[in-house]
Amino acid sequence: MDVIDRNNVTVTGRSDGPTLLLAHGFGCDQNLWRLVLPTLAERFRVVLFDYVGSGRADPAAWDPERYSSLDGYAEDVLEVCAELDLTDAVFVGHSVSAMVGVLAAAREPERFGKLVMLAPSPRYIDDPADGYVGGFTAEDIDELLASLDSNYLGWSAAMAPVIMGNPERPELGQELTNSFCATDPAMAAVFARTTFLSDTRAELASVTVPTLVLDCTTDVIAPPEVGAFVHAAVPGSRLVTLPATGHCPQLSAPEATAEQIVAFAGAPR
Amino acid sequence: MSSTGGKDVDEAESAQFAGLLEDSLEDLYDNAPCGYLSTLMDGRIAKVNATLLEWLGYSAEQLVGRRRFADLLTVGGKLYHETHFAPLLSMQHHVSGIALELKGADGRRLPVLVTSTVKTGTQGQPVLIRTTLFDARDRRTYENELLRARQEAEAAGIEAEQARRTAEAERARLQQVVSILRTSLLPPDLPRVPGLQAAAYYHPASVDEIGGDFYDLFPLGGGRWGFFLGDVCGKGPKAAAVTSLVRYTLRAAFLVDPDPERALATLDAAVRERYTGPDATYCTAIAGTVTRDGEAHTVTLASGGHPPALLLRADRTAHFLTTSGGQLVGALADPRFVRATTVLGPGETLLLYTDGLTEARTKAGPRYSEENLRTFAASLAPVGAHALIDALTDLLERFGDGLEDDTALLALGMSSHPDMG
């Protein structure tokens, strides 16, 4: 299977610029970057992709076992890197993807020159054993999975050929509202469980590249305690709190987010 | 007059409707049959209608400027809002029909369907979000029923699949047992008889069930050989047990006394002694001996209710070796068995068969019949035992589903050059 098609890889921006690899988190797909993309594309060669099970990645490549672990998503990242022969790229990971980037960089360090962790969380569930604040209980996660079950958000059997890139029937994509982020509910449920039950706190110390941690003033998914934890655990990292609310600063505060990424990624190492 | 009268009515009606006119926008907003909510782009609540306040049990002061929309949701709903709803709204400026749960002041949960639209300013910049919320309690109950039904159907599907696999494995095991048992009731290989060709074929009608056809060929010493072929009543385990009894009884009887009529009488006694009362059963059989006699072989046989043996002569004819009048073995008090004798010369073959062959349904409809068998055999004559069995095997294949019963075939023939036998 061609990785470019499988992960719906898009390469845009300045072909002679440094490479930014933008990785979406749970819930949507590469569309999430669209407000910061114009600014980033002026300076960088930008690589976007969808994880298998999200957006317009090939549903035929879905493997519930592989994608029941964050390592499976890290493999997607490394396979995209290998396909494009990336070295020294700046990896920008949103939410759970920030941790996917940490896992990928530990396995193939030469691929990554810097890490940007946007609203990251290495563990969403509180850990009473050591007083870690993640923001959620295990029951909360079950409730989220129930929400996924009752909301299909643009997914339907008719959507499948569009996601698989069926050019003969372009009208299918137009008929459905909420067609961004269309995901098979069964795949979304696996990604949700993998994301929200993950605990990758121990991996943070393995990071050896310059790292920028970006969090938001108000974020119900990754509260300020989590951003501070990540900053403290990643050696030599910088923490910047964006003037943004919610969990998606690249949508709620795109200028500030792009500005921080450009300044960090463009600076000499 | 009429026009004046009409005008009076119009005025009266206007006055009447004026009182009912929905001209209070505030009332329309506050007491709408759905919740209304306006939030700033950062999620803070700017305006909320009375209906929603009543559902939640809050006052406007508790919410406006103090709480965000996501604060009104359950934790799962918050997660969903942050990962799906808010990104979609930001990208599309409109999201409709999302199922979420509100958490009231007293902790009570209220399922709602949420639709939001972004209101933009004169430069197209987003200014605020307008949201309507519809009570979805009944709908949620219904959806949960659908979900439960689907989960039950899936579980039932998995169960059915497992049952199917178990049944398949059971069937494979049964078929294996049947196959082994069937093999054990037939001679593994026919013995080599000097100067004589011997060939046999057994066609099971079903892989799941054992039939009751049997045959055998065995040495009796002094250049004499015993043979038999027959058909036990019924199918299945009991038929298999009877077949076993028949086979060993006939072999033993021939060893004691090579007379075929007496061998059948011994068998008859053994079957009636073993299977009595409601357990009674019977079989049909032809049993006989073949003895080398110079250039030829002499065949002596007896029949107990079995279809007649067929003789394929060197002169390209085929005729039955009549044994009519022979009675069933094991069924009657004092059965009669009928004897016949013939000589097989070079190029001549004797065929024994069970009625699975002659009673097979042909594609045209009627049963195949003994006469058709005789005509078919005559067209082959003169023919050796192996070639005859091969031709009949092909014929059985062509019957396909028309072959309803097991079929056993045994052919004994003199080749044209006896020493080549």
PDB file of C-alpha atoms in Angstrom, chain B residues 151-165:
ATOM      1  CA  GLN B 151     -25.939  -4.749  19.884  1.00  0.00           C
ATOM      2  CA  GLU B 152     -28.258  -7.675  20.552  1.00  0.00           C
ATOM      3  CA  ALA B 153     -28.419  -8.474  16.847  1.00  0.00           C
ATOM      4  CA  GLU B 154     -24.630  -8.360  16.645  1.00  0.00           C
ATOM      5  CA  ALA B 155     -24.303 -10.616  19.669  1.00  0.00           C
ATOM      6  CA  ALA B 156     -26.867 -13.017  18.197  1.00  0.00           C
ATOM      7  CA  GLY B 157     -24.947 -12.981  14.927  1.00  0.00           C
ATOM      8  CA  ILE B 158     -21.733 -13.901  16.702  1.00  0.00           C
ATOM      9  CA  GLU B 159     -23.521 -16.668  18.602  1.00  0.00           C
ATOM     10  CA  ALA B 160     -25.061 -18.045  15.413  1.00  0.00           C
ATOM     11  CA  GLU B 161     -21.668 -18.009  13.749  1.00  0.00           C
ATOM     12  CA  GLN B 162     -20.153 -19.963  16.639  1.00  0.00           C
ATOM     13  CA  ALA B 163     -23.004 -22.477  16.526  1.00  0.00           C
ATOM     14  CA  ARG B 164     -22.514 -22.860  12.800  1.00  0.00           C
ATOM     15  CA  ARG B 165     -18.784 -23.516  13.269  1.00  0.00           C
TER      16      ARG B 165
END
